[in-house]
Coordinates of C-alpha atoms in Angstrom, one line a residue:
M1 CA -15.3 57.0 -46.0
A2 CA -18.2 55.6 -48.1
K3 CA -19.3 51.9 -47.3
K4 CA -18.4 49.4 -49.9
Q5 CA -20.5 46.4 -50.8
F6 CA -19.6 43.0 -50.8
K7 CA -18.9 41.6 -54.5
A8 CA -20.3 38.5 -53.7
E9 CA -24.0 38.0 -54.5
S10 CA -26.2 39.4 -51.8
K11 CA -27.2 39.6 -48.1
R12 CA -28.7 36.4 -48.3
L13 CA -25.2 34.8 -49.2
M14 CA -23.6 36.4 -46.2
D15 CA -26.5 35.0 -44.1
L16 CA -25.8 31.6 -45.5
M17 CA -22.1 31.8 -44.7
I18 CA -22.7 33.0 -41.3
N19 CA -25.7 31.0 -40.1
S20 CA -25.7 27.7 -41.9
I21 CA -22.3 26.7 -43.0
Y22 CA -21.0 26.1 -39.5
T23 CA -22.5 23.6 -37.1
H24 CA -21.0 25.0 -33.8
K25 CA -20.2 28.8 -33.2
E26 CA -17.2 27.8 -31.4
I27 CA -15.6 26.8 -34.9
F28 CA -14.8 30.8 -35.4
L29 CA -11.5 30.7 -33.2
R30 CA -10.3 27.8 -35.3
E31 CA -11.0 29.6 -38.6
I32 CA -9.3 32.8 -37.4
I33 CA -6.5 31.0 -35.9
S34 CA -5.9 28.7 -39.2
N35 CA -6.1 32.2 -41.3
A36 CA -3.0 33.5 -38.9
S37 CA -1.1 30.6 -39.4
D38 CA -1.5 30.6 -43.2
A39 CA 0.0 34.2 -43.2
I40 CA 2.5 33.0 -40.8
D41 CA 3.6 30.3 -43.4
K42 CA 3.4 32.6 -46.3
L43 CA 5.8 35.0 -44.7
A44 CA 8.1 32.1 -43.8
Y45 CA 8.0 30.7 -47.3
L46 CA 8.9 34.0 -49.1
S47 CA 11.8 34.3 -46.7
L48 CA 13.3 31.2 -48.1
T49 CA 13.3 33.0 -51.6
D50 CA 13.8 36.6 -50.7
D51 CA 17.1 37.7 -49.0
S52 CA 15.3 41.3 -48.1
I53 CA 13.2 39.4 -45.6
Q54 CA 14.6 38.5 -42.5
V55 CA 12.4 36.1 -40.3
K56 CA 13.4 34.4 -37.2
S57 CA 11.4 31.3 -36.7
S58 CA 11.3 31.9 -33.0
D59 CA 9.7 35.1 -33.3
L60 CA 6.6 34.1 -35.4
K61 CA 3.6 33.6 -33.3
I62 CA -0.1 34.0 -33.1
T63 CA -1.8 36.2 -30.2
V64 CA -5.2 35.9 -28.4
V65 CA -6.3 38.9 -26.4
P66 CA -9.9 39.0 -25.0
D67 CA -10.9 42.4 -23.4
K68 CA -13.9 42.0 -21.3
E69 CA -14.3 45.7 -20.8
K70 CA -14.0 46.5 -24.2
R71 CA -15.9 43.2 -25.4
T72 CA -13.4 42.3 -27.7
L73 CA -11.7 39.4 -28.9
T74 CA -8.2 39.9 -30.8
V75 CA -6.4 37.5 -32.7
S76 CA -2.9 39.0 -34.3
D77 CA -0.2 37.3 -36.1
N78 CA 3.2 38.7 -37.3
G79 CA 2.7 37.1 -40.6
I80 CA 2.9 38.4 -44.2
G81 CA -0.2 41.0 -43.8
M82 CA -2.1 42.3 -46.6
T83 CA -1.9 45.3 -49.0
E84 CA -4.9 47.5 -49.7
E85 CA -5.6 45.5 -53.0
E86 CA -5.3 42.3 -51.0
L87 CA -8.1 43.4 -48.5
E88 CA -10.0 44.4 -51.5
K89 CA -9.7 41.0 -53.1
N90 CA -9.3 38.6 -49.8
L91 CA -12.2 40.3 -47.6
G92 CA -14.4 42.3 -50.0
T93 CA -15.0 39.2 -52.1
I94 CA -17.0 36.3 -50.3
A95 CA -15.8 32.9 -51.0
R96 CA -12.4 34.1 -52.3
S97 CA -9.3 32.3 -50.8
G98 CA -6.0 34.3 -50.9
S99 CA -4.7 31.1 -49.1
L100 CA -5.9 28.7 -51.9
Q101 CA -4.5 31.2 -54.6
F102 CA -1.3 31.3 -52.8
K103 CA -1.2 27.4 -52.4
Q104 CA -1.8 26.9 -56.3
E105 CA 1.1 29.0 -56.9
M106 CA 3.4 27.3 -54.7
E107 CA 2.2 23.9 -55.4
K108 CA 4.7 23.3 -57.9
D109 CA 7.5 23.5 -55.2
N110 CA 5.6 21.4 -53.0
A111 CA 6.8 23.6 -50.1
A112 CA 4.0 25.4 -48.4
D113 CA 1.0 23.7 -46.5
I114 CA -1.6 26.2 -46.2
I115 CA -4.8 25.3 -44.4
G116 CA -7.4 27.8 -46.0
Q117 CA -9.3 26.9 -49.3
F118 CA -12.3 28.3 -49.5
G119 CA -12.1 31.8 -48.4
V120 CA -15.0 31.8 -46.1
G121 CA -13.4 30.9 -42.6
F122 CA -13.1 34.7 -41.8
Y123 CA -16.7 35.2 -42.1
S124 CA -17.5 32.6 -39.3
A125 CA -16.4 35.6 -37.2
F126 CA -19.5 37.1 -37.8
M127 CA -21.3 34.4 -35.8
V128 CA -20.4 35.7 -32.5
S129 CA -19.2 39.1 -33.3
D130 CA -21.5 42.3 -34.5
Q131 CA -18.5 44.0 -35.6
V132 CA -15.2 42.6 -37.1
T133 CA -12.1 45.1 -37.5
V134 CA -8.9 43.9 -39.4
I135 CA -5.6 45.9 -39.1
T136 CA -3.1 44.7 -41.4
R137 CA 0.6 45.8 -42.8
R138 CA 2.0 43.8 -45.7
Q139 CA 5.5 42.9 -45.9
G140 CA 7.5 45.4 -47.7
E141 CA 4.9 47.9 -47.1
D142 CA 5.3 51.1 -44.8
S143 CA 1.7 51.9 -44.5
A144 CA -0.8 49.6 -43.0
H145 CA -4.7 49.7 -43.7
C146 CA -7.8 48.9 -41.7
W147 CA -10.9 47.0 -43.0
Q148 CA -14.2 47.0 -40.7
S149 CA -17.5 45.6 -41.1
E150 CA -20.7 45.3 -39.2
G151 CA -22.0 42.3 -41.8
A152 CA -23.6 42.0 -45.0
D153 CA -24.4 45.6 -45.5
G154 CA -20.8 46.1 -46.4
Y155 CA -17.6 47.2 -45.3
T156 CA -14.9 50.0 -45.2
I157 CA -11.1 50.4 -45.9
T158 CA -9.2 53.1 -44.4
P159 CA -5.4 54.0 -43.9
C160 CA -4.2 53.4 -40.2
Q161 CA -1.2 52.7 -38.3
R162 CA 0.7 49.2 -37.2
S163 CA 4.1 49.4 -36.2
E164 CA 4.9 45.9 -37.5
V165 CA 4.0 43.3 -40.4
G166 CA 1.0 41.4 -39.8
T167 CA -2.4 41.5 -38.9
D168 CA -4.8 41.9 -36.2
V169 CA -8.5 40.6 -36.2
I170 CA -10.6 42.3 -33.7
M171 CA -13.7 40.8 -33.1
H172 CA -16.7 42.8 -31.0
I173 CA -18.3 40.0 -29.4
K174 CA -22.3 40.2 -29.5
E175 CA -24.3 40.7 -26.3
D176 CA -25.6 37.6 -24.5
T177 CA -29.1 36.4 -25.3
E178 CA -31.4 33.6 -23.8
E179 CA -30.4 31.1 -26.3
E180 CA -26.4 31.8 -26.6
Q181 CA -23.7 33.0 -23.9
Y182 CA -21.4 34.9 -26.1
S183 CA -19.4 36.2 -23.3
Q184 CA -17.6 32.5 -22.9
Y185 CA -15.6 33.8 -25.8
L186 CA -14.1 36.5 -23.5
D187 CA -13.3 33.9 -21.0
T188 CA -9.6 33.0 -20.7
D189 CA -10.3 29.6 -19.5
H190 CA -12.9 28.8 -22.3
L191 CA -10.6 30.2 -25.1
R192 CA -7.6 28.0 -23.7
E193 CA -10.2 25.2 -24.2
L194 CA -11.1 25.9 -27.7
I195 CA -7.6 26.4 -28.5
K196 CA -6.5 23.2 -27.4
K197 CA -9.4 21.4 -28.8
Y198 CA -9.1 22.8 -32.5
S199 CA -5.9 24.5 -32.8
D200 CA -3.5 22.9 -30.4
Y201 CA -1.3 21.5 -33.5
I202 CA -0.9 24.6 -35.1
R203 CA 2.9 24.7 -36.1
H204 CA 3.4 28.3 -34.4
P205 CA 3.0 29.2 -31.0
I206 CA -0.6 30.6 -29.9
R207 CA 0.1 33.0 -27.1
M208 CA -2.3 34.3 -24.6
T209 CA -2.2 36.3 -21.1
V210 CA -3.5 34.3 -18.4
E211 CA -4.0 34.3 -14.6
E212 CA -2.2 32.1 -12.6
H213 CA -2.7 31.8 -8.7
R214 CA 0.5 31.1 -6.7
M215 CA 1.5 31.2 -3.5
K216 CA 3.6 34.3 -2.2
E217 CA 7.3 33.4 -1.2
K218 CA 7.6 33.3 2.5
P219 CA 9.5 36.1 3.5
A220 CA 13.0 35.4 5.5
D221 CA 12.1 37.0 8.4
A222 CA 8.4 35.7 8.9
G223 CA 8.0 33.8 12.1
D224 CA 6.4 30.5 12.8
D225 CA 3.1 32.0 12.7
Y226 CA 3.1 32.9 9.1
K227 CA 0.0 32.0 7.1
P228 CA 0.9 31.3 3.4
E229 CA -0.6 34.2 1.0
W230 CA -1.6 33.6 -2.4
E231 CA -1.2 36.3 -5.4
T232 CA -2.5 36.4 -9.1
V233 CA -0.2 36.8 -11.4
E234 CA -0.5 37.4 -15.1
E235 CA 1.8 36.0 -17.8
E236 CA 1.9 35.2 -21.3
Q237 CA 1.8 31.3 -22.0
T238 CA 1.9 29.2 -25.1
I239 CA -1.3 27.5 -25.3
N240 CA -0.8 24.9 -28.0
S241 CA 1.5 21.8 -28.3
M242 CA 2.6 22.9 -31.9
V243 CA 4.2 19.6 -32.9
P244 CA 1.6 16.9 -32.9
L245 CA 3.0 13.6 -31.2
W246 CA 2.2 11.5 -34.4
Q247 CA 4.4 13.6 -36.2
R248 CA 7.5 12.7 -34.2
P249 CA 9.6 9.5 -34.9
R250 CA 8.3 6.8 -32.8
S251 CA 11.9 6.2 -31.7
K252 CA 11.8 9.9 -30.3
V253 CA 9.0 9.5 -28.2
T254 CA 8.7 7.7 -24.9
Q255 CA 5.8 5.1 -23.9
E256 CA 5.3 7.3 -20.9
E257 CA 4.6 10.4 -23.3
Y258 CA 2.1 8.3 -25.3
D259 CA 0.2 7.2 -22.4
R260 CA 0.1 10.7 -20.7
F261 CA -1.3 11.6 -24.3
Y262 CA -4.0 9.1 -24.6
E263 CA -5.1 9.9 -20.9
D264 CA -5.4 13.3 -21.5
K265 CA -6.9 13.5 -24.9
F266 CA -9.2 10.4 -24.3
M267 CA -10.1 11.0 -20.7
D268 CA -9.0 7.7 -19.4
W269 CA -7.9 7.1 -15.9
Q270 CA -5.4 4.3 -17.2
A271 CA -2.8 3.8 -19.7
P272 CA -3.8 2.2 -22.9
L273 CA -3.1 -1.8 -23.3
A274 CA -1.4 -0.8 -27.0
T275 CA -0.3 1.9 -28.9
I276 CA 0.0 1.7 -32.7
T277 CA 1.5 4.2 -34.8
T278 CA 1.5 4.0 -38.8
S279 CA 1.9 6.2 -41.7
S280 CA 1.6 6.1 -45.4
E281 CA 2.4 8.0 -48.7
G282 CA 1.3 7.5 -51.9
T283 CA -2.4 7.8 -53.1
V284 CA -3.4 9.4 -49.7
T285 CA -0.6 10.6 -47.4
F286 CA -1.4 10.3 -43.7
K287 CA 0.0 9.5 -40.2
A288 CA -2.2 7.8 -37.7
L289 CA -1.5 7.4 -33.7
L290 CA -4.0 4.9 -32.4
F291 CA -4.5 3.1 -28.8
I292 CA -6.3 0.2 -27.4
P293 CA -7.8 1.1 -24.2
A294 CA -7.1 -1.5 -21.1
A295 CA -10.6 -1.5 -20.4
T296 CA -14.4 -1.6 -21.8
P297 CA -15.8 1.9 -21.7
Y298 CA -18.9 1.9 -19.4
D299 CA -21.0 2.7 -22.2
F300 CA -19.4 0.4 -25.0
Y301 CA -22.3 -2.0 -25.5
T302 CA -25.0 0.8 -25.5
R303 CA -26.6 2.9 -28.3
E304 CA -25.2 5.7 -26.8
Y305 CA -21.4 4.5 -27.5
E306 CA -19.6 6.7 -30.4
K307 CA -16.9 4.8 -32.3
G308 CA -14.5 7.3 -34.3
L309 CA -11.1 8.8 -34.8
Q310 CA -10.0 12.3 -34.4
L311 CA -9.8 13.5 -37.9
Y312 CA -7.0 16.3 -38.4
S313 CA -6.0 18.0 -42.0
S314 CA -2.5 19.5 -41.5
G315 CA -2.8 19.8 -37.4
V316 CA -6.3 21.2 -37.5
L317 CA -9.2 19.3 -35.9
I318 CA -11.7 18.6 -38.4
M319 CA -14.0 16.0 -37.0
D320 CA -13.8 14.7 -33.3
K321 CA -15.3 11.2 -33.9
C322 CA -15.0 10.2 -37.5
A323 CA -16.7 6.8 -37.6
D324 CA -15.7 6.1 -41.1
L325 CA -12.3 5.5 -40.4
L326 CA -13.0 2.5 -38.1
P327 CA -14.7 -0.9 -38.8
D328 CA -17.3 -1.7 -36.1
C329 CA -15.0 -4.7 -35.2
F330 CA -12.4 -2.3 -34.3
R331 CA -14.9 0.2 -32.9
F332 CA -13.0 0.1 -29.5
V333 CA -9.8 1.7 -30.9
K334 CA -9.1 5.5 -30.1
G335 CA -6.8 7.8 -31.8
V336 CA -5.9 10.5 -34.4
V337 CA -5.6 10.4 -38.1
D338 CA -4.0 13.5 -39.9
S339 CA -3.8 13.7 -43.5
P340 CA -3.0 17.0 -45.8
D341 CA -5.0 15.1 -48.6
F342 CA -8.7 15.4 -47.5
S343 CA -11.1 17.0 -49.8
L344 CA -13.1 19.2 -47.2
N345 CA -16.5 20.8 -47.6
I346 CA -16.7 24.6 -47.3
S347 CA -16.7 24.8 -43.7
R348 CA -14.0 22.1 -43.3
E349 CA -16.3 20.4 -40.7
M350 CA -16.9 17.5 -43.0
L351 CA -15.5 15.7 -46.1
Q352 CA -16.7 16.2 -49.5
H353 CA -16.3 12.7 -50.5
T354 CA -15.2 9.4 -48.9
R355 CA -12.5 8.1 -51.3
Q356 CA -9.7 9.2 -49.0
L357 CA -11.4 8.0 -46.1
K358 CA -12.1 4.4 -47.6
I359 CA -8.4 4.2 -48.4
I360 CA -7.1 5.3 -45.0
A361 CA -9.8 3.1 -43.3
T362 CA -8.5 -0.1 -45.0
A363 CA -5.1 0.6 -44.1
L364 CA -5.8 1.1 -40.5
E365 CA -8.1 -2.0 -40.4
K366 CA -5.1 -4.1 -42.0
K367 CA -2.8 -2.4 -39.4
I368 CA -4.8 -2.9 -36.5
K369 CA -5.1 -6.5 -36.9
N370 CA -1.5 -7.1 -37.5
E371 CA -0.9 -5.3 -34.4
L372 CA -3.2 -7.4 -32.4
L373 CA -1.8 -10.5 -34.0
K374 CA 1.7 -9.4 -33.0
L375 CA 0.4 -9.1 -29.1
L376 CA -1.2 -12.5 -29.4
K377 CA 2.2 -14.0 -30.5
D378 CA 4.7 -11.8 -28.3
D379 CA 2.7 -11.0 -25.2
R380 CA -0.3 -13.8 -24.5
E381 CA -1.0 -12.1 -21.0
K382 CA -1.7 -8.8 -22.4
Y383 CA -3.7 -10.3 -25.2
E384 CA -5.7 -12.3 -23.1
K385 CA -6.4 -9.0 -20.9
F386 CA -7.5 -7.3 -24.3
W387 CA -9.5 -10.3 -24.9
S388 CA -11.4 -9.7 -21.6
A389 CA -12.5 -6.4 -22.6
F390 CA -13.1 -6.4 -26.1
G391 CA -13.2 -10.2 -27.4
R392 CA -17.2 -10.1 -27.3
Q393 CA -17.1 -7.3 -29.9
L394 CA -14.9 -9.4 -32.1
K395 CA -17.2 -12.1 -31.8
Y396 CA -20.2 -10.2 -32.4
S397 CA -18.5 -9.1 -35.6
V398 CA -17.9 -12.2 -36.9
V399 CA -21.5 -12.8 -37.1
D400 CA -22.4 -9.3 -38.2
Q401 CA -23.3 -8.4 -41.8
Y402 CA -23.8 -12.3 -42.7
G403 CA -20.0 -12.9 -41.8
A404 CA -18.4 -10.3 -43.9
K405 CA -15.5 -9.9 -41.3
K406 CA -15.1 -13.6 -40.5
D407 CA -11.8 -14.0 -42.5
L408 CA -10.3 -10.7 -41.2
L409 CA -11.1 -12.1 -37.3
K410 CA -10.7 -15.3 -37.1
D411 CA -7.2 -15.7 -36.5
L412 CA -7.7 -13.4 -33.3
L413 CA -10.8 -15.0 -31.5
L414 CA -10.0 -17.3 -28.2
F415 CA -12.0 -19.7 -26.7
Q416 CA -11.8 -21.7 -23.5
S417 CA -10.4 -25.4 -23.9
S418 CA -10.7 -28.8 -22.1
R419 CA -6.9 -28.6 -22.6
E420 CA -5.6 -27.3 -19.1
N421 CA -8.7 -25.1 -19.0
K422 CA -6.9 -22.4 -21.0
L423 CA -8.0 -19.9 -24.0
V424 CA -6.7 -20.9 -27.1
T425 CA -6.8 -19.8 -30.9
L426 CA -8.6 -22.2 -33.3
K427 CA -5.1 -22.3 -35.3
E428 CA -3.7 -23.7 -31.8
Y429 CA -6.4 -26.5 -31.8
V430 CA -5.8 -27.4 -35.1
E431 CA -2.0 -27.7 -34.8
R432 CA -2.2 -30.1 -31.9
M433 CA -5.0 -32.1 -33.0
A434 CA -4.8 -36.0 -32.2
E435 CA -4.0 -38.2 -35.2
G436 CA -7.1 -39.3 -36.7
Q437 CA -9.3 -36.7 -35.4
E438 CA -11.3 -35.0 -37.9
Y439 CA -13.3 -32.2 -36.5
I440 CA -12.6 -29.4 -34.0
Y441 CA -15.0 -30.2 -31.3
Y442 CA -17.3 -27.8 -29.1
V443 CA -20.0 -28.2 -26.6
S444 CA -21.8 -25.0 -25.2
A445 CA -22.8 -24.1 -21.5
E446 CA -23.0 -21.0 -19.4
T447 CA -19.6 -22.0 -17.8
A448 CA -16.5 -24.0 -18.8
D449 CA -16.8 -26.1 -15.7
Q450 CA -20.7 -27.1 -16.4
A451 CA -19.4 -27.8 -20.0
S452 CA -16.8 -30.3 -18.9
K453 CA -19.7 -32.2 -16.9
L454 CA -22.2 -32.4 -19.6
P455 CA -23.0 -36.0 -20.4
Q456 CA -22.4 -35.6 -24.1
V457 CA -19.0 -34.7 -23.5
E458 CA -17.9 -37.8 -22.3
R459 CA -17.6 -40.0 -24.9
I460 CA -15.2 -37.3 -26.9
A461 CA -13.0 -36.7 -24.0
D462 CA -12.4 -40.5 -23.4
K463 CA -11.3 -40.3 -27.0
G464 CA -8.5 -37.8 -25.8
Y465 CA -9.7 -35.1 -28.0
E466 CA -9.6 -31.5 -27.0
I467 CA -13.2 -29.5 -26.8
L468 CA -13.5 -25.8 -27.0
Y469 CA -16.2 -24.8 -24.1
L470 CA -18.5 -21.9 -25.5
T471 CA -19.8 -20.1 -22.9
E472 CA -21.2 -16.8 -24.4
E473 CA -24.7 -16.4 -26.2
V474 CA -23.3 -15.4 -29.3
D475 CA -20.7 -18.5 -29.5
E476 CA -22.7 -20.6 -31.4
F477 CA -23.7 -18.2 -34.2
V478 CA -20.0 -17.2 -34.4
I479 CA -19.2 -20.9 -35.2
Q480 CA -21.8 -21.5 -37.8
A481 CA -20.6 -18.4 -39.5
L482 CA -17.0 -19.6 -39.4
G483 CA -17.9 -22.9 -41.1
D484 CA -14.5 -24.3 -41.8
V485 CA -11.4 -23.5 -40.0
E486 CA -7.7 -24.5 -41.2
E487 CA -9.9 -26.9 -43.6
K488 CA -11.5 -28.4 -40.6
K489 CA -14.9 -28.6 -39.8
L490 CA -16.1 -27.5 -36.5
K491 CA -18.4 -30.2 -34.5
S492 CA -20.7 -30.1 -31.6
V493 CA -20.1 -33.0 -29.3
S494 CA -23.8 -33.6 -29.7
D495 CA -23.9 -34.3 -33.0
P496 CA -24.6 -38.1 -33.4
D497 CA -21.8 -38.4 -36.1
A498 CA -19.2 -36.8 -34.2
L499 CA -17.3 -39.9 -33.8
P500 CA -17.1 -42.2 -37.0
E501 CA -18.8 -45.6 -36.6
T502 CA -17.9 -49.0 -37.8
E503 CA -20.5 -51.1 -39.9
E504 CA -20.9 -53.2 -37.0
E505 CA -21.8 -50.3 -34.6
K506 CA -24.2 -48.9 -37.2
A507 CA -26.2 -52.3 -37.2
Q508 CA -26.1 -52.6 -33.1
Q509 CA -27.8 -48.9 -33.1
E510 CA -30.5 -49.9 -35.7
Q511 CA -31.1 -52.9 -33.8
Q512 CA -31.3 -51.0 -30.4
E513 CA -33.8 -48.5 -32.1
E514 CA -36.0 -51.2 -33.5
Q515 CA -36.1 -52.8 -30.1
A516 CA -36.6 -49.5 -28.4
K517 CA -39.6 -48.1 -30.5
P518 CA -42.5 -48.9 -28.2
V519 CA -40.6 -47.1 -25.3
L520 CA -39.8 -44.2 -27.8
D521 CA -43.3 -44.0 -28.9
F522 CA -44.9 -43.9 -25.4
V523 CA -42.2 -41.3 -24.6
K524 CA -43.4 -39.1 -27.3
E525 CA -47.1 -39.8 -26.6
T526 CA -46.4 -38.8 -23.0
L527 CA -44.6 -35.6 -23.5
G528 CA -46.5 -34.4 -26.8
D529 CA -45.2 -31.3 -27.9
K530 CA -42.8 -30.7 -25.5
I531 CA -40.3 -32.4 -27.6
F532 CA -39.9 -33.0 -31.5
A533 CA -38.8 -36.8 -31.0
A534 CA -37.5 -39.2 -28.6
R535 CA -34.4 -41.5 -29.7
V536 CA -31.8 -43.9 -28.5
S537 CA -28.9 -41.7 -28.4
K538 CA -25.7 -42.3 -29.8
I539 CA -23.7 -39.7 -27.8
L540 CA -24.4 -40.9 -24.3
K541 CA -21.9 -43.2 -22.6
S542 CA -22.8 -43.6 -19.1
A543 CA -25.3 -41.0 -18.4
P544 CA -29.1 -41.9 -18.8
V545 CA -30.4 -38.8 -20.7
C546 CA -29.8 -35.5 -22.3
M547 CA -31.6 -32.9 -24.3
T548 CA -30.3 -32.1 -27.8
A549 CA -31.7 -30.3 -30.8
D550 CA -32.6 -31.0 -34.4
G551 CA -32.0 -28.5 -37.1
P552 CA -30.2 -25.4 -37.5
M553 CA -31.4 -24.0 -34.0
T554 CA -29.9 -25.1 -31.1
L555 CA -30.7 -25.0 -27.6
E556 CA -28.2 -22.4 -26.7
M557 CA -29.8 -20.1 -29.7
E558 CA -33.3 -20.7 -28.1
K559 CA -32.0 -19.5 -25.0
Y560 CA -30.5 -16.6 -26.6
F561 CA -33.8 -15.6 -28.4
S562 CA -35.8 -16.1 -25.5
K563 CA -33.9 -13.1 -23.6
L564 CA -35.1 -10.6 -26.3
D565 CA -38.6 -10.9 -25.3
N566 CA -39.6 -9.5 -28.9
G567 CA -43.1 -11.3 -28.6
M568 CA -41.7 -13.9 -31.2
P569 CA -40.5 -16.9 -29.2
M570 CA -38.1 -19.1 -31.3
K571 CA -37.9 -22.9 -30.3
A572 CA -35.5 -25.6 -30.9
Q573 CA -36.5 -28.6 -32.2
R574 CA -36.1 -30.4 -28.9
V575 CA -35.1 -34.2 -28.9
L576 CA -35.1 -36.4 -25.6
E577 CA -32.1 -38.8 -25.9
L578 CA -32.3 -41.7 -23.9
N579 CA -29.3 -44.2 -23.0
A580 CA -30.8 -47.7 -23.9
Q581 CA -27.7 -49.4 -22.1
S582 CA -28.9 -47.3 -18.5
A583 CA -30.6 -48.3 -15.3
P584 CA -33.1 -45.7 -15.4
Y585 CA -34.1 -46.6 -18.9
A586 CA -34.1 -50.3 -18.0
A587 CA -36.7 -49.2 -15.2
L588 CA -38.9 -47.2 -17.7
K589 CA -38.9 -50.4 -20.0
A590 CA -40.1 -52.7 -17.3
A591 CA -42.6 -50.4 -16.0
L592 CA -44.1 -50.3 -19.5
D593 CA -43.8 -54.0 -20.2
G594 CA -45.3 -54.6 -16.9
G595 CA -48.3 -52.8 -17.8
D596 CA -47.8 -50.0 -15.3
K597 CA -48.3 -46.9 -17.5
D598 CA -48.8 -44.3 -14.7
K599 CA -45.7 -45.3 -13.0
A600 CA -43.7 -45.4 -16.9
A601 CA -45.4 -41.9 -17.4
K602 CA -43.8 -40.6 -14.1
Y603 CA -40.3 -42.1 -15.1
V604 CA -40.6 -40.2 -18.4
Q605 CA -41.4 -36.8 -16.6
I606 CA -38.4 -37.3 -14.6
L607 CA -36.1 -38.3 -17.4
Y608 CA -37.4 -35.3 -19.3
H609 CA -37.1 -32.9 -16.5
Q610 CA -33.4 -34.1 -15.7
A611 CA -32.6 -33.4 -19.1
L612 CA -34.0 -30.0 -19.0
L613 CA -32.0 -29.4 -15.9
I614 CA -28.5 -30.5 -17.3
A615 CA -29.4 -28.5 -20.4
G616 CA -29.7 -25.3 -18.6
L617 CA -33.4 -25.0 -19.7
P618 CA -36.4 -23.8 -17.4
I619 CA -38.6 -26.1 -15.8
D620 CA -42.1 -24.9 -16.3
D621 CA -43.3 -26.3 -12.8
P622 CA -40.7 -26.9 -10.3
S623 CA -43.3 -27.6 -7.4
A624 CA -45.2 -30.3 -9.7
Y625 CA -41.6 -31.8 -10.6
T626 CA -40.6 -32.1 -6.8
D627 CA -43.7 -33.3 -6.1
L628 CA -43.4 -35.9 -8.8
V629 CA -39.9 -37.1 -7.3
C630 CA -41.6 -37.5 -3.8
S631 CA -44.3 -39.7 -5.1
L632 CA -41.9 -42.2 -6.2
M633 CA -40.3 -42.2 -2.8
N634 CA -43.6 -43.2 -0.9

């Protein structure tokens, strides 16, 4: 029979279909199986309205048969099949979709969920095949037809035999090249992986004959010296799961099933910390099954980590990691989203536009936060385990994008507290603030123990006020981003106005500063540009000295930026605070009043280095500082 030419424009269009549309060649199997599923769906739907069509749902199936000797891969279905005219229309015209036409016809009944929309998926077979043969028999027809093509040069349609209704797609797999190992598409194990990856939730069983290695049954008359023997048995198995876990009511799924699904799907060795299910019907219909891991992935805080949820359209995997479904603050969440409403591009690998994604992402963001708040309220121990794994991510997200997510995340934050040395939320802190307390107090240090011993903490703690211990580099940036919480300002214990002053206290402070001016001038002159200023401290109670900073850049921020090693060191405006009521200050003043400026300068250096040590700042020359201390002991 004479070869017919494709009705779509040219060989160039076919080359585009085969070589440019799809990112991965393995996608072809998803497309061919999806078409087979469509054919079965059409037959099942028509059987509901046509009594002459007798269909048992248990008999409907898709079969995958690799043949390494003939180098063929066959995908068969017992769906509706095609007539000669339909073969001509559906396969002879590139980019004409019979599934789309059927879907449009049935749309008014809202009864058929057909995957195929564009009519190009079938041609993806030519990415791995040098010849494709389609043998099909239409429901209600006695004869079958064979469509065959080797690519863009055209196709033939001839009569043939098929004993039952349905379609066989027989792909002759290309020979291997240096760049591509096409033989992998004839390997049973690899085919099973691809089916599980892309078509696991096709609603009809996908059957394939696989080899199983089993131990032979021990003969009844075997003696004690019997050695076990193995045998290879071929059997047809259903490869796909068919019904997605997220499509089942939560009440019908055990936590063990969810855990097993998570561990298998996302290759984690331990069960998730929390499982979240959600669905929506309306502007966009979708279902989602989400998980919060119990531990931080090893690469979570690296550039290599990829966030995203698995994206399905009617049970067919479209994207393995759809980043647009998750905000960065919740990038640790794993899971799947399934919707029939996605507007897919021609290859079904990407979305044509993001409106549906934005709607779903907004809903998921709200759902994840609510579930975390519920966990915080109902299971504090489990939430604190979550916080240990991902709290830093939430903190960084508060700071990111100029605090765009701070209102979303502030209720989820935990900080170490001076109250029983436990983690607390900002809301919990505010609810138990002491009468007359104006601020939420905090102090920064490397550990909670170090924070509790800082000299500037003493006057706040003696008032009985609770103090938050900021022990991570990002914490002070978080505090600045948050601003007010529950109408209460956050205040560092190092701020001079952290406690209210009476008029008498203000007058006394002014008098001390005036009396100390010669000493402060000498301190500044001795230290030069090592400090921004020296002052009589309002914040010290019993300790002689500490280091603070003026301006928005704090000492903790200076430490953070110093670790970035970007060639542009950022320094805080360091202020050496002296306790005018302390013995060391009195010794400094006495040495200066007595005219012994050398001794006074040594005292200044000692106080300066002590302040650095207390603040956790580096000393430029530890040996020189040691010699200085020893010189005063002679």
